[in-house]
JSON list of C-alpha atoms in Angstrom, two decimals:
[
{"chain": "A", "resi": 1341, "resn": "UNK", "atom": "CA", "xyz": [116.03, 92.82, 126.49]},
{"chain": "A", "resi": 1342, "resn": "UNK", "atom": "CA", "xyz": [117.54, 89.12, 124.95]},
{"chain": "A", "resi": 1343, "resn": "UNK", "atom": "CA", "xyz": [116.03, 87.71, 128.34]},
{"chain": "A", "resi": 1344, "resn": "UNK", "atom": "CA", "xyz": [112.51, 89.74, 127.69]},
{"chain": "A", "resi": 1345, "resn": "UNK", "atom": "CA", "xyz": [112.52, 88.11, 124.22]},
{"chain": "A", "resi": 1346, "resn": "UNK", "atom": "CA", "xyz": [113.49, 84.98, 124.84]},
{"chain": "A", "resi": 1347, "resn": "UNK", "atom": "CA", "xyz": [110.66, 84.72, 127.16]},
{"chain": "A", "resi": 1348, "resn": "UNK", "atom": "CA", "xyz": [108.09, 85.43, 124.95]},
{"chain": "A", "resi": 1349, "resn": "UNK", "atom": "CA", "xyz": [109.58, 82.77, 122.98]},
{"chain": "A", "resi": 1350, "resn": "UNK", "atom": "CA", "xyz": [109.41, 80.47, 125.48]},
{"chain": "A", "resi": 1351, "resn": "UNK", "atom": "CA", "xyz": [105.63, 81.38, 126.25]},
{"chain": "A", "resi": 1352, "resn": "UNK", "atom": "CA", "xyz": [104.07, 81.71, 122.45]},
{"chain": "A", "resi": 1353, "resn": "UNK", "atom": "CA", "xyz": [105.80, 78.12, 121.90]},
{"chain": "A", "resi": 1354, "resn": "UNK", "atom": "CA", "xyz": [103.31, 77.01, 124.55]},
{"chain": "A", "resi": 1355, "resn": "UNK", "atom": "CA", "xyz": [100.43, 78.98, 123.77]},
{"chain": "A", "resi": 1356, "resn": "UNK", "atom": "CA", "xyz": [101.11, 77.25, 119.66]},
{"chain": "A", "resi": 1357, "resn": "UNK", "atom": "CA", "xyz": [101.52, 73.41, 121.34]},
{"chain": "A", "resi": 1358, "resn": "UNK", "atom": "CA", "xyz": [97.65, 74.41, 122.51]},
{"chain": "A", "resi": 1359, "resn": "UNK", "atom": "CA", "xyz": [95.56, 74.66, 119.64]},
{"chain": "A", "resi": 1360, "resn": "UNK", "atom": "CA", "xyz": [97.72, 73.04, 116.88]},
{"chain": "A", "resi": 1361, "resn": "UNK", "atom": "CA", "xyz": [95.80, 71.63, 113.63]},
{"chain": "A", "resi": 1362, "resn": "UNK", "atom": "CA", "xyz": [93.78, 74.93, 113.03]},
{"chain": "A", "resi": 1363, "resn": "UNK", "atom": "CA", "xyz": [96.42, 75.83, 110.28]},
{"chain": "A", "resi": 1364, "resn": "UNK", "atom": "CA", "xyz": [99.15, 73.94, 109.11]},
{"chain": "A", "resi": 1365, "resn": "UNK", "atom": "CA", "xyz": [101.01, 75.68, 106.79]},
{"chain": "A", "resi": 1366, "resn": "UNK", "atom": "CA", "xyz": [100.89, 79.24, 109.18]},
{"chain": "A", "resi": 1367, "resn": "UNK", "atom": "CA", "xyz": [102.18, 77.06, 111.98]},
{"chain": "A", "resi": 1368, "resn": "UNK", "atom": "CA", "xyz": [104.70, 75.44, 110.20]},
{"chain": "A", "resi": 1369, "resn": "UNK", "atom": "CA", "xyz": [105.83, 79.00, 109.30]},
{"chain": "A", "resi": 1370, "resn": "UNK", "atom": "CA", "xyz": [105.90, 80.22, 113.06]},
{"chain": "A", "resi": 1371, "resn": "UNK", "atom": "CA", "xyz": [108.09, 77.16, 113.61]},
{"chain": "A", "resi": 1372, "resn": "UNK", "atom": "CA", "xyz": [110.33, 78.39, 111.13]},
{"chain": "A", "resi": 1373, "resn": "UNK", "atom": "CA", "xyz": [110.66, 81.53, 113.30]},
{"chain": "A", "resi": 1374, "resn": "UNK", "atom": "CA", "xyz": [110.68, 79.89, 116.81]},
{"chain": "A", "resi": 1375, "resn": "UNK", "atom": "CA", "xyz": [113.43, 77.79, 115.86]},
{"chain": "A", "resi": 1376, "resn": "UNK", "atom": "CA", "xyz": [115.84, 81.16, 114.96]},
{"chain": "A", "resi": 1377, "resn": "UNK", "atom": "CA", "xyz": [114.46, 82.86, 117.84]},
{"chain": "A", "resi": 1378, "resn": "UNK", "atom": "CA", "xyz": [117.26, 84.61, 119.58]},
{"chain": "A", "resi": 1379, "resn": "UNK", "atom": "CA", "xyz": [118.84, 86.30, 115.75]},
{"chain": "A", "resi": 1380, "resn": "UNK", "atom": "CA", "xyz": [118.20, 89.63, 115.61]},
{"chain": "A", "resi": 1381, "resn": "UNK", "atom": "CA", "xyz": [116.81, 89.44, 112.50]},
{"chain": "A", "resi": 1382, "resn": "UNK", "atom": "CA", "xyz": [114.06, 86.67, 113.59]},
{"chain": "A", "resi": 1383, "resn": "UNK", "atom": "CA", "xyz": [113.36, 89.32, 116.26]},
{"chain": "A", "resi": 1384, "resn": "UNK", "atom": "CA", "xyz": [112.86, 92.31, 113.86]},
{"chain": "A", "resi": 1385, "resn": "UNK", "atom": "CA", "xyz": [110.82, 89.84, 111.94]},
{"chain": "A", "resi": 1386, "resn": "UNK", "atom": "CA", "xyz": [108.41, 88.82, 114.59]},
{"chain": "A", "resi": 1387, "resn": "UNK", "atom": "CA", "xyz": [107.97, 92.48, 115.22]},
{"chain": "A", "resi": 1388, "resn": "UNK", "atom": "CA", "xyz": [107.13, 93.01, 111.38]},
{"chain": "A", "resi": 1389, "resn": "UNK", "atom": "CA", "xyz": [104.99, 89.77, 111.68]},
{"chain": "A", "resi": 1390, "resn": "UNK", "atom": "CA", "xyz": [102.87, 91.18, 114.26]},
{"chain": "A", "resi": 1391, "resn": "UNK", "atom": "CA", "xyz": [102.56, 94.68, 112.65]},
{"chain": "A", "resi": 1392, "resn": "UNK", "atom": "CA", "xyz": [101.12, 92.64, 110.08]},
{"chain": "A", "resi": 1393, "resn": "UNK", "atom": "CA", "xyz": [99.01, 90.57, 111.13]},
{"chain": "A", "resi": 1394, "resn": "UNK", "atom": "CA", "xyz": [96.99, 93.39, 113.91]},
{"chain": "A", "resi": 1395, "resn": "UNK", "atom": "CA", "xyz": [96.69, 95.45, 110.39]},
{"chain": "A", "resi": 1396, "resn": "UNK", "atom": "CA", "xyz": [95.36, 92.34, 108.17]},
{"chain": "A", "resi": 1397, "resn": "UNK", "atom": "CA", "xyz": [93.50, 90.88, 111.65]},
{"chain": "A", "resi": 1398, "resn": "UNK", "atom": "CA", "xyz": [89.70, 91.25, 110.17]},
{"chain": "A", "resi": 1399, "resn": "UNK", "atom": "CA", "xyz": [90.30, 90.12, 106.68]},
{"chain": "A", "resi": 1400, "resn": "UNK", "atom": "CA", "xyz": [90.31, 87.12, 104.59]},
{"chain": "A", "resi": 1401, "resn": "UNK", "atom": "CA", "xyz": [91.33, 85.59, 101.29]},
{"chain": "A", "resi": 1402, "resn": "UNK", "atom": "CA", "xyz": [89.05, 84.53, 98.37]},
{"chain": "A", "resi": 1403, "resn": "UNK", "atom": "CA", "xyz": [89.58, 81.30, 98.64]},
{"chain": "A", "resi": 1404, "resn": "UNK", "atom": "CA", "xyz": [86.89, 78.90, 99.87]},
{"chain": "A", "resi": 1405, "resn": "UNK", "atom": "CA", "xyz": [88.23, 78.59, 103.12]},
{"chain": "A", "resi": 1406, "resn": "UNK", "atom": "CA", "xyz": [88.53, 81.93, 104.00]},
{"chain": "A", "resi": 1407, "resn": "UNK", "atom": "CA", "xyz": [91.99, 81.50, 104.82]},
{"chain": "A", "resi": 1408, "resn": "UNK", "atom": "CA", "xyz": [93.25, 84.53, 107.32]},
{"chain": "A", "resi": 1409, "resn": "UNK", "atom": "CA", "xyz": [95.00, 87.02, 104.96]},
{"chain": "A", "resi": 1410, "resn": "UNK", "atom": "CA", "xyz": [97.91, 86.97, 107.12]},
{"chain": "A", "resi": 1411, "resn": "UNK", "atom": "CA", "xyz": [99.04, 83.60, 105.32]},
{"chain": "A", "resi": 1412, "resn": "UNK", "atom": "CA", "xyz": [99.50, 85.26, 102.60]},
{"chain": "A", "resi": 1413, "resn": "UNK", "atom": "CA", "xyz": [102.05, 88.14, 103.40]},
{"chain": "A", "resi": 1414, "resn": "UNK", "atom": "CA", "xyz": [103.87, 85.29, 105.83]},
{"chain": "A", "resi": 1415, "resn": "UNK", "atom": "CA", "xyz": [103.98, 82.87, 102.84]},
{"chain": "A", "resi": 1416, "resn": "UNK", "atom": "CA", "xyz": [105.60, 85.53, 100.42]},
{"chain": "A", "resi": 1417, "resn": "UNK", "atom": "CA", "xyz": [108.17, 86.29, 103.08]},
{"chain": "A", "resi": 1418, "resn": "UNK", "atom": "CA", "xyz": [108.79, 82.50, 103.13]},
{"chain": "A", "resi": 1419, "resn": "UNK", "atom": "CA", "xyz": [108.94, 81.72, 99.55]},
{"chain": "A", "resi": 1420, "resn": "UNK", "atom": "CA", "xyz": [111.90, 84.45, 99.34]},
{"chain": "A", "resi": 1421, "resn": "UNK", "atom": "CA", "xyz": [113.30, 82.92, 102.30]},
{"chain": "A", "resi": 1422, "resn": "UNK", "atom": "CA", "xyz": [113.37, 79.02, 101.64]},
{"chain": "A", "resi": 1423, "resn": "UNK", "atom": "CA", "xyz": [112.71, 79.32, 97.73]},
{"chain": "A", "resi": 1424, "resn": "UNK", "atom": "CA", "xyz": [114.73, 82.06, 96.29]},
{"chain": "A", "resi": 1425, "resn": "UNK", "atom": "CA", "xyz": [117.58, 82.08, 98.85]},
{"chain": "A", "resi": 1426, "resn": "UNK", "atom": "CA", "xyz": [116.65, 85.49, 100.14]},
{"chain": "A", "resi": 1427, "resn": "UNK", "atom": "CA", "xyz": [118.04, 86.87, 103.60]},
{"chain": "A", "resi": 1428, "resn": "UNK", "atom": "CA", "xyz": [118.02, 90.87, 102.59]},
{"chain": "A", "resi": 1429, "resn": "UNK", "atom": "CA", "xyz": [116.08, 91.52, 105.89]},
{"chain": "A", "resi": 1430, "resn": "UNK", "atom": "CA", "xyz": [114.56, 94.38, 104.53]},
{"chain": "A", "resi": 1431, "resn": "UNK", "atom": "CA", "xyz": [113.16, 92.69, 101.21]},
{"chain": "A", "resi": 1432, "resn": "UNK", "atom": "CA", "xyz": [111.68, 90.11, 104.05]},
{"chain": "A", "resi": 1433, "resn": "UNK", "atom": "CA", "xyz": [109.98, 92.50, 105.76]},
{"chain": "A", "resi": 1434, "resn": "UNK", "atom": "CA", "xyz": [108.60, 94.33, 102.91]},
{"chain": "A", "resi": 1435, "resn": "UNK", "atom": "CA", "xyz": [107.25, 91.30, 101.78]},
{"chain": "A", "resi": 1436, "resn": "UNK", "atom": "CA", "xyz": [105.42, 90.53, 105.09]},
{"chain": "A", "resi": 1437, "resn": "UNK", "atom": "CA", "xyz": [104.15, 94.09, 105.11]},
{"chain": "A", "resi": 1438, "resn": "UNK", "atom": "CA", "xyz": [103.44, 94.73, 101.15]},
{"chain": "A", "resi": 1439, "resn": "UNK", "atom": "CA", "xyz": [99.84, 94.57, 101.56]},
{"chain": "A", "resi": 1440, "resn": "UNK", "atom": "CA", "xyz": [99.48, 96.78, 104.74]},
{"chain": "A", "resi": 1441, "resn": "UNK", "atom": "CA", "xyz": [99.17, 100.48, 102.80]},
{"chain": "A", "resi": 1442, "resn": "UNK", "atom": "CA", "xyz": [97.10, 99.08, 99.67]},
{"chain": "A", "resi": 1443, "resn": "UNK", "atom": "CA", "xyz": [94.90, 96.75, 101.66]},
{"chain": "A", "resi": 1444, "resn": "UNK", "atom": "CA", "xyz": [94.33, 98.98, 105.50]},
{"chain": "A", "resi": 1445, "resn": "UNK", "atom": "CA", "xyz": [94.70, 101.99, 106.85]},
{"chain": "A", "resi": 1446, "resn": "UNK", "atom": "CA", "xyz": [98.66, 101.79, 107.12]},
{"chain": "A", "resi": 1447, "resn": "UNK", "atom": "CA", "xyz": [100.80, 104.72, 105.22]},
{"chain": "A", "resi": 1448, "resn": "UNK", "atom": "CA", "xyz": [103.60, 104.91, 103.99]},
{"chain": "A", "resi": 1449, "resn": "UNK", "atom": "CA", "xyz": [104.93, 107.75, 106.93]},
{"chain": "A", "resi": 1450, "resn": "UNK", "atom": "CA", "xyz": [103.86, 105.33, 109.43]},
{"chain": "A", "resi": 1451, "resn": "UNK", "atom": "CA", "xyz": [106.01, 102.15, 108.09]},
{"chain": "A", "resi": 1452, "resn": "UNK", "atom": "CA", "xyz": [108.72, 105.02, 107.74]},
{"chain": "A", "resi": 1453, "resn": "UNK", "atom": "CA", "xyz": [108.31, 105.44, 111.17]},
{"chain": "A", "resi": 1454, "resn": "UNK", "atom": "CA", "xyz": [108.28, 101.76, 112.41]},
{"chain": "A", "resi": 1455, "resn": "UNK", "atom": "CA", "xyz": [110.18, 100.51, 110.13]},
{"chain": "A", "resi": 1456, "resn": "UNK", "atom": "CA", "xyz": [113.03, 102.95, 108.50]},
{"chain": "A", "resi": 1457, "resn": "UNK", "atom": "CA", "xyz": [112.64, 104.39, 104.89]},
{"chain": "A", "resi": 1458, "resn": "UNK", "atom": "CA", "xyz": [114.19, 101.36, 103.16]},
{"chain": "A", "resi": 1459, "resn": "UNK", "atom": "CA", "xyz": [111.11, 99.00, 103.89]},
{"chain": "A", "resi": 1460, "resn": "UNK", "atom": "CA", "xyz": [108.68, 101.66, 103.67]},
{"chain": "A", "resi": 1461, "resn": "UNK", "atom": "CA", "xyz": [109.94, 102.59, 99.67]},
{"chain": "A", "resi": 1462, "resn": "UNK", "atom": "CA", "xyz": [109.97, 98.81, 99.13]},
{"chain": "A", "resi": 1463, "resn": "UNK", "atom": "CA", "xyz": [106.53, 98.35, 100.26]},
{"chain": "A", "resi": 1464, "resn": "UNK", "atom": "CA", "xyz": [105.34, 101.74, 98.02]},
{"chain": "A", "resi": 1465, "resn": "UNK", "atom": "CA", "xyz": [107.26, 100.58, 95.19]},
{"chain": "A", "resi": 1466, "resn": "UNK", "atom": "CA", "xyz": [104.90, 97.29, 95.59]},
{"chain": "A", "resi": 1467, "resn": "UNK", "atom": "CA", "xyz": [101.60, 99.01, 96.41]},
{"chain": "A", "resi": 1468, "resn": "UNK", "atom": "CA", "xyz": [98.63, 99.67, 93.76]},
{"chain": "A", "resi": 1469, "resn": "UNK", "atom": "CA", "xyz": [97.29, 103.40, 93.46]},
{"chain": "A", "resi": 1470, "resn": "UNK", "atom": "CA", "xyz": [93.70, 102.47, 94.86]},
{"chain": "A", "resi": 1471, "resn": "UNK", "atom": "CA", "xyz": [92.30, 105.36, 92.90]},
{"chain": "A", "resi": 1472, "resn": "UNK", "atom": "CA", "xyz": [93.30, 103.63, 89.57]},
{"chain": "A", "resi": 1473, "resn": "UNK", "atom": "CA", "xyz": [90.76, 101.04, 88.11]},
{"chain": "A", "resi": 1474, "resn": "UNK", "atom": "CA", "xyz": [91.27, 97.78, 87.96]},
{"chain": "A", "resi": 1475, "resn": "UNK", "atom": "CA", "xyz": [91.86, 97.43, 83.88]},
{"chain": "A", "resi": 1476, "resn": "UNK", "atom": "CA", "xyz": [94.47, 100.55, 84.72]},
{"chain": "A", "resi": 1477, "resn": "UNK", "atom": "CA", "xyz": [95.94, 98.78, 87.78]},
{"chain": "A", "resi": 1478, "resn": "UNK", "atom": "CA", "xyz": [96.68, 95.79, 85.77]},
{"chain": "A", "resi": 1479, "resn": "UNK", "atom": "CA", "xyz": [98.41, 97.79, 82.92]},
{"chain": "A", "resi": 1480, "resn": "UNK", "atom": "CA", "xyz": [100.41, 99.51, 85.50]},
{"chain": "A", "resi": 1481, "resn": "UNK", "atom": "CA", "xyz": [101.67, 96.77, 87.14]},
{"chain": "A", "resi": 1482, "resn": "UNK", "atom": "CA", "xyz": [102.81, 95.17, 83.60]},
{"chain": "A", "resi": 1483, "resn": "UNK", "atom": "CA", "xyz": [104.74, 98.64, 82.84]},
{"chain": "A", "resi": 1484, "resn": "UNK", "atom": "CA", "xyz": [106.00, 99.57, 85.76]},
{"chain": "A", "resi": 1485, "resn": "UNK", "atom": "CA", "xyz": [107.79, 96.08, 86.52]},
{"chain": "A", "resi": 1486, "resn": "UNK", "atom": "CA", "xyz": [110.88, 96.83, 84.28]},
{"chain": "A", "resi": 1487, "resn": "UNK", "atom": "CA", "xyz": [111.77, 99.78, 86.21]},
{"chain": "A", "resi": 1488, "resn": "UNK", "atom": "CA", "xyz": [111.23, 98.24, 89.69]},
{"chain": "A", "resi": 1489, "resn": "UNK", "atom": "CA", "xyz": [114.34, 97.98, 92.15]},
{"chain": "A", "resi": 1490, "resn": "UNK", "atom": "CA", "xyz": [115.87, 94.48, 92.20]},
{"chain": "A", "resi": 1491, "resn": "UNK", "atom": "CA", "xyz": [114.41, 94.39, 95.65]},
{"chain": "A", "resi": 1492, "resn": "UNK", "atom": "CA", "xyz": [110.89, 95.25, 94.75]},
{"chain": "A", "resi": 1493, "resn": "UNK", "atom": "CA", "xyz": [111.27, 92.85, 91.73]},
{"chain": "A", "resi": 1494, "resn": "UNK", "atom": "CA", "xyz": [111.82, 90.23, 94.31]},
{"chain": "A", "resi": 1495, "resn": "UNK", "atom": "CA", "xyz": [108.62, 90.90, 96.61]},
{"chain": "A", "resi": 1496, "resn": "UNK", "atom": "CA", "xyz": [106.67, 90.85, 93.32]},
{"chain": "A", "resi": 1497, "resn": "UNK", "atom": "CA", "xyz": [107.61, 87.79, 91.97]},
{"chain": "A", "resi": 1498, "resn": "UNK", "atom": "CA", "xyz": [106.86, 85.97, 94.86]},
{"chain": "A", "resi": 1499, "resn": "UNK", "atom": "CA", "xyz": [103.81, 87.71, 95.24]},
{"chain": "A", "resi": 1500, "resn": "UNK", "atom": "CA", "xyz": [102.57, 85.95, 91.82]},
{"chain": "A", "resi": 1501, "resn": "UNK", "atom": "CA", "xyz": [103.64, 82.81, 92.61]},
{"chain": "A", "resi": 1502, "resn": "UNK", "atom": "CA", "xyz": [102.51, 82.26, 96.16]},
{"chain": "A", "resi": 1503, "resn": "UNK", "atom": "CA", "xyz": [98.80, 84.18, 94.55]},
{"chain": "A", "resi": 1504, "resn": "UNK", "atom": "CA", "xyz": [99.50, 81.41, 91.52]},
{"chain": "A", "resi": 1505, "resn": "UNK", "atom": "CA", "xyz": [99.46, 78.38, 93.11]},
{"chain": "A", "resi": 1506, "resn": "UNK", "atom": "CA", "xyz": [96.73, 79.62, 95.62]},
{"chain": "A", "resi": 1507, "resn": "UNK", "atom": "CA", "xyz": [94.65, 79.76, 92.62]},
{"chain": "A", "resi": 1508, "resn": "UNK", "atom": "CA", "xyz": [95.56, 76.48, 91.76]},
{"chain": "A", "resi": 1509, "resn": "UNK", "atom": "CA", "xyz": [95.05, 75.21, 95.08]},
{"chain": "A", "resi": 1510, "resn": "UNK", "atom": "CA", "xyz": [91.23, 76.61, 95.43]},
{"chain": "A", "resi": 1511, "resn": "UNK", "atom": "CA", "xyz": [89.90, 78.96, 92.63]},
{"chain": "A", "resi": 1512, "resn": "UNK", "atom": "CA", "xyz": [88.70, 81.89, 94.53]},
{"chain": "A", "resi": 1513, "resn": "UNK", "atom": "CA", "xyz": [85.09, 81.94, 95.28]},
{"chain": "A", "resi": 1514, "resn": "UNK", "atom": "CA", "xyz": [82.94, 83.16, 92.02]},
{"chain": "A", "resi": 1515, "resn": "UNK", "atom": "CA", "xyz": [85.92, 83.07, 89.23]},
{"chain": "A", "resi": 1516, "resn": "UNK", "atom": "CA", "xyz": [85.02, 81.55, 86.25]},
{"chain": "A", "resi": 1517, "resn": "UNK", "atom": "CA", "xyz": [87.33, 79.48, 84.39]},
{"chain": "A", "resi": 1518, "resn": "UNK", "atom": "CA", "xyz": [88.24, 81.91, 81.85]},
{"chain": "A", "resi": 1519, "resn": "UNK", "atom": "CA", "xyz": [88.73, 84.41, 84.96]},
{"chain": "A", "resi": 1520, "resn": "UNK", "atom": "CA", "xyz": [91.47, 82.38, 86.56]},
{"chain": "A", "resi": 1521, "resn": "UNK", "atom": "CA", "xyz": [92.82, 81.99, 82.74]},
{"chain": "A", "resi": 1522, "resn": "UNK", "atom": "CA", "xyz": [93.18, 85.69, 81.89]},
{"chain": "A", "resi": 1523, "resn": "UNK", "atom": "CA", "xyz": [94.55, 86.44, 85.28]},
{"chain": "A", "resi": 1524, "resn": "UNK", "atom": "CA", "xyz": [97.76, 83.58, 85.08]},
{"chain": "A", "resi": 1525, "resn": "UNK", "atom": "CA", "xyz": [98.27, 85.34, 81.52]},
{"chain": "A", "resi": 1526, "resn": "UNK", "atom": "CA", "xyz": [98.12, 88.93, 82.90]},
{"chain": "A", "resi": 1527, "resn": "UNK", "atom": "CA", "xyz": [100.73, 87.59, 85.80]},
{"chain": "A", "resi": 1528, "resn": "UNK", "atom": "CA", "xyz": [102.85, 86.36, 82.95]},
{"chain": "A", "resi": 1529, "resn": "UNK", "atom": "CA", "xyz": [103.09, 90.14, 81.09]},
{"chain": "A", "resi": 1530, "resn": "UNK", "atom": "CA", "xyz": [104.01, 91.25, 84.49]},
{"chain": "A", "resi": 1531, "resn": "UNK", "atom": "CA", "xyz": [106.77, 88.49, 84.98]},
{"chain": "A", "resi": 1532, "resn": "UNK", "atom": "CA", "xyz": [107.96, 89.04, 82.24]},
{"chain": "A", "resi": 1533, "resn": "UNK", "atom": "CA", "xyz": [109.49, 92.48, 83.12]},
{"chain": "A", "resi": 1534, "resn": "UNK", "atom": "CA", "xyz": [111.01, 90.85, 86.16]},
{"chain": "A", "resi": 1535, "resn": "UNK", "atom": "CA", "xyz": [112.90, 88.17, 84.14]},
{"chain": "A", "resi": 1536, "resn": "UNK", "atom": "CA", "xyz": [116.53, 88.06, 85.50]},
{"chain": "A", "resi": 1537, "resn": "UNK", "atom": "CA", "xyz": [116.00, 88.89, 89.34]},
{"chain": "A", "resi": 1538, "resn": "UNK", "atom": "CA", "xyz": [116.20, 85.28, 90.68]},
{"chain": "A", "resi": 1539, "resn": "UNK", "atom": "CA", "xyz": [116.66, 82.19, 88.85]},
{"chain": "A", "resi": 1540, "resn": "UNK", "atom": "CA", "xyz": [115.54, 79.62, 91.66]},
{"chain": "A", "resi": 1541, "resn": "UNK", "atom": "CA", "xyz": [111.39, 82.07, 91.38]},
{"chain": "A", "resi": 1542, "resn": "UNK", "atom": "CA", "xyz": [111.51, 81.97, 87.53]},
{"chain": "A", "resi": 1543, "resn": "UNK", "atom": "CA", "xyz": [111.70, 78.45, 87.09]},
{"chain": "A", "resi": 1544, "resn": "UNK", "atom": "CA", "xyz": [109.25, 78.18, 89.20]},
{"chain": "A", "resi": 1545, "resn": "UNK", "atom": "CA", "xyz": [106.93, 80.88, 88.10]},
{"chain": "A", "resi": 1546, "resn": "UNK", "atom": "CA", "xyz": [107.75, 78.99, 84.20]},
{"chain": "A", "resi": 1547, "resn": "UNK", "atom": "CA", "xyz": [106.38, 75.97, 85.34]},
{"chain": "A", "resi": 1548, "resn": "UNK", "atom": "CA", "xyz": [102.87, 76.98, 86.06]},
{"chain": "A", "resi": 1549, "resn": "UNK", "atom": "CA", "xyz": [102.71, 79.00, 83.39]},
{"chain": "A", "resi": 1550, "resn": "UNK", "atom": "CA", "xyz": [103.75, 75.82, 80.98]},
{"chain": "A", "resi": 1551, "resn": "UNK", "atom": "CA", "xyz": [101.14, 73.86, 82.99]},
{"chain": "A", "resi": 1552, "resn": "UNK", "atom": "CA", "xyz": [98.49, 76.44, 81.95]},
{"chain": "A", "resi": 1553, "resn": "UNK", "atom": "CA", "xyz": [99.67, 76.50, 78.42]},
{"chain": "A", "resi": 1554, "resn": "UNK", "atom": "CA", "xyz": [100.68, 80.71, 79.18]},
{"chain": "A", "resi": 1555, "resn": "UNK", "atom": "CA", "xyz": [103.84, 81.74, 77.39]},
{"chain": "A", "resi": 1556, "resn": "UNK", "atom": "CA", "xyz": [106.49, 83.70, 78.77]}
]
């Protein structure tokens, strides 16, 4: 099996040294994983990667560039990682996969299935009821963020701030101004029931809100 793996290692490194330059921040994130390639966990991981990104495979984010939605799972998983000092494999995974049941055709007895019932509560704790409207998703989120598990808290505060600073990077297509204002001080009602579940996130989190004049 290490040999198997190893392999495919050996080969998707090559296939990457192809086409490099189509997206630099994914492919620095890949590297990331190449370079750990034979720990278990990077293993499990590239299996959770690829779960994800077959269920996100035909959709995009709101930002001009249509950036592959995959990023944005992979860069949440990251920002634990290299940001908040995570290695909880689980919480990594959930993070990479927290957008599968609200956003596809994933459920929750399927992730239990591929992934054990650890991940797949993580990833429920995390997902929106899709029934709810938006106004009522929002005031759920802020109320229900308190009660979270400390490893759910973590997946959702780097949620916000990788979805903050995409914002801030390019305002997604056809938000107003005032849009992009009420949603950073929504995101701060809902950080603020996460306050005390990592230090290294918050300050982080602080700063943007300071920089759009949003108080904590």
């Amino acid at each position: 099996m290490a040999e198997h793996v190893q392999e495919y290692f050996v080969w998707a490194v090559q296939v990457m040294r192809g086409p490099r330059g189509t997206n630099s921040a994914l492919e620095g994130d890949l590297d990331e994983l190449f370079h750990q390639s034979m720990s278990s966990d990077s293993v499990i991981l590239l299996e959770t990667v690829n779960f994800a990104a077959e269920k996100h495979r035909n959709q995009r984010r709101k930002d001009a560039e249509q950036t592959p939605y995959i990023t944005h799972p992979i860069g949440v998983a990251r920002i634990l990682s290299h940001e908040g000092g995570i290695t909880d494999i689980e919480v990594l995974q959930a993070a990479l996969l927290h957008d599968t049941v609200e956003d596809t055709d994933t459920s929750i007895g399927e992730l239990q299935i591929v992934f054990g019932q650890t991940v797949a509560r993580l990833v429920q704790e995390v997902t929106d009821d899709k029934a709810l409207s938006k106004e009522e998703t929002k005031r759920k989120q802020v109320e229900y963020a308190p009660h979270a598990s400390h490893q759910a808290k973590l997946v959702k505060l780097a949620d916000k701030l990788y979805n903050l600073r995409d914002i801030n990077r390019s305002t997604p297509t056809g938000w107003s101004t005032e849009r992009v204002q009420e949603y950073f001080v929504w995101a701060a009602q809902v950080v603020r029931g996460l306050r005390g579940t990592n230090p290294a996130l918050e300050r982080q989190l602080e700063e943007l809100f300071k920089q759009r004049g949003v108080e904590l």
